Amino acid sequence: MELDRDPGTLWSWITGLGEIGGHGDGGVTRMAWTPELRAGNAWLRERYEELGLSVAEDAAGNLFGTWEAGEGPPVLVGSHIDTVPRGGRFDGALGVHCGLEAVRLLQQAGHAPRRPLRIVGWMDEEGARFKTPTFGSRAFAGHDLSGLSGQTDDEGVTLPEAMAGWGRDFERLPEARGVDGIGAYLELHIEQGPTLEERAIDIGVVTTIVAVLGLRVRFEGVANHAGTTPMDRRRDALVAAADGIGRLQEWIATQSYDTRLTVGIIEAEPGGFNVIPSACEFTIDARAVSETAVAAVEREVRGVLASVGEAHGTPCTVRRTHLIDAVPVDPAIADAIEAAAAADGATAVRMPSGGGHDASHVGPHVPMGMLFVPSRAGISHNPLEHTEPGQCHAGARVLARALATLTG
Amino acid sequence: MELDRDPGTLWSWITGLGEIGGHGDGGVTRMAWTPELRAGNAWLRERYEELGLSVAEDAAGNLFGTWEAGEGPPVLVGSHIDTVPRGGRFDGALGVHCGLEAVRLLQQAGHAPRRPLRIVGWMDEEGARFKTPTFGSRAFAGHDLSGLSGQTDDEGVTLPEAMAGWGRDFERLPEARGVDGIGAYLELHIEQGPTLEERAIDIGVVTTIVAVLGLRVRFEGVANHAGTTPMDRRRDALVAAADGIGRLQEWIATQSYDTRLTVGIIEAEPGGFNVIPSACEFTIDARAVSETAVAAVEREVRGVLASVGEAHGTPCTVRRTHLIDAVPVDPAIADAIEAAAAADGATAVRMPSGGGHDASHVGPHVPMGMLFVPSRAGISHNPLEHTEPGQCHAGARVLARALATLTG
């Protein structure tokens, strides 16, 4: 199958949608249930209509465009067009743009799908306004979201109020469950990491969405006077924490390239300039390709920190705050994406997705696949987020070829 | 000179004053310009009168009792009876109690001072209510405190309002300058550290009040996604900070017993569970026996942290927030205290004071000396603060003998 290799149309969509909620410097703010996202959805609806797709919005605000063709459950492809505040034009949106371009290319190439092909723009993947990430895809997957009714934005507007402003009823969210009616799900996303760019590879074929472990660590020491307490008489919880963080860094450096550990938040108590800390708490975000791998990280963290606590006379407790299972990609879809890359002359590498995506919630229900395109310097959630037009279009073509296989 | 060795009177004073603002468990709250401190001062005024001392309160609320005897500038002795919230019965108060007991013992022993001997209870050494530590002694030393007019307590009461409630006029604070009229200053205090107790020594003869250096350290890294950024591609400001703190701990352990370094406050930015910190700031409180020694600490800190910053790709800036010069003790007074201990059969060791005291402000103007008595487990600012009656009385006797020398 010959596919047009001109990125012009795709790029015009990227820049066009980027002006909606745009700051003029590449930065974009289109948060959930705002006029900016509503304008973005209107833009998307126009593209759907231009391509002859039938348009539908569900009870969660997910916006679908269906190439009604063939029969059976549709193949779903897409991502999200909401952003974080001052995010970029690629995180999420590129997956929707490439879905559109894939349909355009397949139509141009005369592809006749034997199953319907449906594009989706998920509502509120970022969750930046109401702390409700992957809202739309969770509703689509049938999650119970009733506990989110009290979520408020910075202005005190509640989520149900914001939905009502769109003509959506929070109480009717369960009607958004739609995962049972589709046959497969594909998502293209920017890598949000440096690997593809550094290795000059066109396509990342995602093998799994990693497991995410959240821990809260607390060392308990003894508060004392910074001036009168000799160094060798201290039980300093912050010194213990620093030692523990250092040791975990040394250990993690010896582990798999795909295993990650991050301390994002730290606090010392009582937090006085001249008081030896009586306690130090910090968070750990650990990621690995499977539950087994992440359990090994947890065991090591607990072991290392317990021995550090003992050495400093500052007992350590480690509390698990969350554990999100890894979501494996369907092997046949990964193979299809890899074959599509080869057919298009693109280089590809298999890699895990270190971040969660809408695919994390759809994947447990239907065969799911994901592909990455390079992110310049790995930057995302930032106006500097960038992927070259040619790299974007390579992704769209590989996506089109994979969709041709799945709907062929 | 034979001195009564019965600690009964002294102990009755310690427990008696401890009931004013007391919590029944050894804990005491008597903050500046409160009814509790006013009641404490009324108690002190009664003790002054019982000993036949002439009583005066100055414009800063410092409360003096003078044994009018001999001629020339008086020898001043004392400390403070204000406390931190839920502090103990010894920090500060014991210095006043021992001043009273020293006068009582000297009167009982028939000592005839050739210079007046004046006891002081300084106003607001702790500064817990208005963040105005060593308020009274700074006013007495002639410091310009006009900048404190805007200080407020947790209820929004301003310092001038609180002073007005005592019949004191904030504007008239300069009238409290009195340091020019005295000949010497002595202060007894609990050690607030473990050294005397651990070595089973009765008296610490203070050689100097250490220099205190305050630094604010900032590592600048690059914020990034905790899941998608490989470990070896990170510029993690918090990891750099932990490394820096660890290296400084290793170094400080090789330094003089009297050199101290404390990190009391730490914060990571942006402070997200799953975001690699773009910056990490922490404080350093460093103490050493002289400006030269503390300057050496500062040089090492700057050198170590710069090289850590370079190694992690996270440039480090170190900003000095304060430098309080060391305040040396008058050698003749230190000798007099040491001789007094020997005469009383008490063991003594020379040591620096790691904490600041009212003596820090009086010392630059007149010959000053300090002595410490043991603190159980080094605990202070806590209801568990404790010094045995016999240890307290040994301090009072040594103080009495030193005062006899200075007024003899």
mmCIF file of C-alpha atoms in Angstrom, chain A residues 191-195 198 210 213-216 224-234 236 238-239 241-243 245-246 249 252-253 257-277 280 282-285 287 321-322 353-356 377-381, chain B residues 191-195 198 210 213-216 224-234 236 238-239 241-243 245-246 249 252-253 257-277 280 282-285 287 321-322 353-356 377-381:
data_model
loop_
_atom_site.group_PDB
_atom_site.id
_atom_site.type_symbol
_atom_site.label_atom_id
_atom_site.label_comp_id
_atom_site.label_asym_id
_atom_site.label_seq_id
_atom_site.Cartn_x
_atom_site.Cartn_y
_atom_site.Cartn_z
ATOM 1 C CA GLU A 191 7.423 9.302 23.998
ATOM 2 C CA GLN A 192 7.825 11.987 26.691
ATOM 3 C CA GLY A 193 11.298 10.581 27.195
ATOM 4 C CA PRO A 194 14.641 10.892 25.400
ATOM 5 C CA THR A 195 15.211 7.352 24.196
ATOM 6 C CA GLU A 198 18.904 9.815 21.377
ATOM 7 C CA VAL A 210 4.692 -0.174 33.409
ATOM 8 C CA LEU A 213 4.271 1.810 42.905
ATOM 9 C CA GLY A 214 3.778 4.705 45.323
ATOM 10 C CA LEU A 215 5.449 4.657 48.724
ATOM 11 C CA ARG A 216 5.563 7.102 51.595
ATOM 12 C CA ASN A 224 17.345 18.571 69.383
ATOM 13 C CA HIS A 225 19.256 21.822 69.511
ATOM 14 C CA ALA A 226 21.447 22.450 66.459
ATOM 15 C CA GLY A 227 24.080 24.191 68.555
ATOM 16 C CA THR A 228 24.381 22.135 71.702
ATOM 17 C CA THR A 229 24.046 18.586 70.369
ATOM 18 C CA PRO A 230 27.362 17.034 69.281
ATOM 19 C CA MET A 231 27.327 15.436 65.835
ATOM 20 C CA ASP A 232 27.887 11.942 67.224
ATOM 21 C CA ARG A 233 24.945 12.231 69.631
ATOM 22 C CA ARG A 234 22.304 12.969 67.018
ATOM 23 C CA ASP A 236 18.813 13.152 62.721
ATOM 24 C CA LEU A 238 16.855 14.135 57.626
ATOM 25 C CA VAL A 239 20.423 12.881 57.553
ATOM 26 C CA ALA A 241 16.645 10.213 54.716
ATOM 27 C CA ALA A 242 19.478 11.695 52.653
ATOM 28 C CA ASP A 243 21.543 8.568 53.239
ATOM 29 C CA ILE A 245 17.954 8.316 49.061
ATOM 30 C CA GLY A 246 21.629 8.111 48.152
ATOM 31 C CA GLN A 249 20.118 5.863 43.795
ATOM 32 C CA ILE A 252 18.716 1.661 41.022
ATOM 33 C CA ALA A 253 21.642 2.562 38.763
ATOM 34 C CA TYR A 257 17.115 0.528 32.063
ATOM 35 C CA ASP A 258 13.313 0.423 32.358
ATOM 36 C CA THR A 259 13.206 0.492 36.161
ATOM 37 C CA ARG A 260 12.769 3.924 37.673
ATOM 38 C CA LEU A 261 12.666 5.461 41.111
ATOM 39 C CA THR A 262 11.861 9.069 41.919
ATOM 40 C CA VAL A 263 11.646 11.033 45.147
ATOM 41 C CA GLY A 264 9.415 13.990 44.323
ATOM 42 C CA ILE A 265 8.354 15.313 47.730
ATOM 43 C CA ILE A 266 10.353 15.634 50.947
ATOM 44 C CA GLU A 267 9.676 17.325 54.260
ATOM 45 C CA ALA A 268 11.501 17.580 57.560
ATOM 46 C CA GLU A 269 9.802 18.088 60.925
ATOM 47 C CA PRO A 270 9.580 20.294 62.879
ATOM 48 C CA GLY A 271 11.196 22.299 60.073
ATOM 49 C CA GLY A 272 13.185 24.825 62.097
ATOM 50 C CA PHE A 273 16.426 26.387 60.901
ATOM 51 C CA ASN A 274 18.219 25.459 64.137
ATOM 52 C CA VAL A 275 16.378 22.270 65.118
ATOM 53 C CA ILE A 276 17.655 18.773 64.335
ATOM 54 C CA PRO A 277 14.782 17.104 62.441
ATOM 55 C CA CYS A 280 11.657 13.246 57.671
ATOM 56 C CA PHE A 282 9.444 11.566 51.492
ATOM 57 C CA THR A 283 7.624 9.902 48.627
ATOM 58 C CA ILE A 284 8.871 7.256 46.229
ATOM 59 C CA ASP A 285 7.449 6.683 42.746
ATOM 60 C CA ARG A 287 8.138 1.904 38.033
ATOM 61 C CA THR A 321 0.122 4.513 48.920
ATOM 62 C CA HIS A 322 -0.746 2.928 45.568
ATOM 63 C CA SER A 353 5.668 3.005 28.384
ATOM 64 C CA GLY A 354 6.943 4.568 31.592
ATOM 65 C CA GLY A 355 3.881 6.757 31.879
ATOM 66 C CA GLY A 356 0.198 5.895 32.144
ATOM 67 C CA ALA A 377 14.887 16.242 24.470
ATOM 68 C CA GLY A 378 12.168 14.158 26.106
ATOM 69 C CA ILE A 379 10.321 17.342 27.059
ATOM 70 C CA SER A 380 6.578 17.305 27.665
ATOM 71 C CA HIS A 381 3.986 19.293 29.611
ATOM 72 C CA GLU B 191 23.867 22.990 79.129
ATOM 73 C CA GLN B 192 21.062 21.928 76.738
ATOM 74 C CA GLY B 193 23.462 19.274 75.524
ATOM 75 C CA PRO B 194 24.611 15.867 76.777
ATOM 76 C CA THR B 195 28.303 16.508 77.415
ATOM 77 C CA GLU B 198 27.780 11.888 79.856
ATOM 78 C CA VAL B 210 30.026 29.983 69.230
ATOM 79 C CA LEU B 213 26.396 30.727 60.255
ATOM 80 C CA GLY B 214 23.139 30.407 58.347
ATOM 81 C CA LEU B 215 23.160 29.280 54.717
ATOM 82 C CA ARG B 216 20.428 28.622 52.211
ATOM 83 C CA ASN B 224 10.845 15.679 34.142
ATOM 84 C CA HIS B 225 8.481 12.735 34.057
ATOM 85 C CA ALA B 226 9.174 10.146 36.750
ATOM 86 C CA GLY B 227 8.135 7.323 34.434
ATOM 87 C CA THR B 228 9.595 8.195 31.071
ATOM 88 C CA THR B 229 12.986 9.619 32.022
ATOM 89 C CA PRO B 230 15.731 6.988 32.341
ATOM 90 C CA MET B 231 17.770 7.177 35.542
ATOM 91 C CA ASP B 232 20.962 8.101 33.700
ATOM 92 C CA ARG B 233 19.282 11.004 31.876
ATOM 93 C CA ARG B 234 18.126 12.856 34.949
ATOM 94 C CA ASP B 236 17.488 15.503 39.779
ATOM 95 C CA LEU B 238 16.775 16.349 45.201
ATOM 96 C CA VAL B 239 19.174 13.501 44.519
ATOM 97 C CA ALA B 241 20.836 17.616 47.622
ATOM 98 C CA ALA B 242 20.780 14.211 49.334
ATOM 99 C CA ASP B 243 24.285 13.525 48.028
ATOM 100 C CA ILE B 245 23.996 16.444 52.702
ATOM 101 C CA GLY B 246 25.605 13.010 52.925
ATOM 102 C CA GLN B 249 27.917 14.716 57.201
ATOM 103 C CA ILE B 252 31.792 17.233 59.646
ATOM 104 C CA ALA B 253 32.352 13.933 61.471
ATOM 105 C CA TYR B 257 33.852 18.099 68.549
ATOM 106 C CA ASP B 258 32.607 21.680 68.896
ATOM 107 C CA THR B 259 31.841 22.180 65.191
ATOM 108 C CA ARG B 260 28.245 21.512 64.207
ATOM 109 C CA LEU B 261 26.201 21.431 61.041
ATOM 110 C CA THR B 262 22.447 20.954 60.818
ATOM 111 C CA VAL B 263 20.010 20.807 57.922
ATOM 112 C CA GLY B 264 16.665 21.691 59.480
ATOM 113 C CA ILE B 265 14.493 22.586 56.470
ATOM 114 C CA ILE B 266 14.322 21.003 53.018
ATOM 115 C CA GLU B 267 11.942 21.408 50.095
ATOM 116 C CA ALA B 268 11.761 20.018 46.576
ATOM 117 C CA GLU B 269 10.137 21.819 43.637
ATOM 118 C CA PRO B 270 7.675 21.429 42.026
ATOM 119 C CA GLY B 271 6.883 18.882 44.728
ATOM 120 C CA GLY B 272 4.878 16.355 42.706
ATOM 121 C CA PHE B 273 4.750 12.664 43.503
ATOM 122 C CA ASN B 274 5.676 11.743 39.925
ATOM 123 C CA VAL B 275 7.823 14.714 38.912
ATOM 124 C CA ILE B 276 11.611 14.720 39.046
ATOM 125 C CA PRO B 277 12.495 17.755 41.205
ATOM 126 C CA CYS B 280 15.812 21.475 45.934
ATOM 127 C CA PHE B 282 17.666 23.404 52.168
ATOM 128 C CA THR B 283 19.072 25.335 55.076
ATOM 129 C CA ILE B 284 22.354 24.879 56.900
ATOM 130 C CA ASP B 285 22.998 25.995 60.464
ATOM 131 C CA ARG B 287 28.462 26.559 64.376
ATOM 132 C CA THR B 321 21.426 34.290 55.425
ATOM 133 C CA HIS B 322 23.169 35.252 58.656
ATOM 134 C CA SER B 353 28.306 27.367 74.366
ATOM 135 C CA GLY B 354 26.728 25.992 71.209
ATOM 136 C CA GLY B 355 23.618 28.066 71.712
ATOM 137 C CA GLY B 356 23.136 31.813 71.959
ATOM 138 C CA ALA B 377 19.930 13.599 78.285
ATOM 139 C CA GLY B 378 20.642 17.064 76.874
ATOM 140 C CA ILE B 379 16.910 17.723 76.626
ATOM 141 C CA SER B 380 15.559 21.271 76.665
ATOM 142 C CA HIS B 381 12.496 23.174 75.433
#
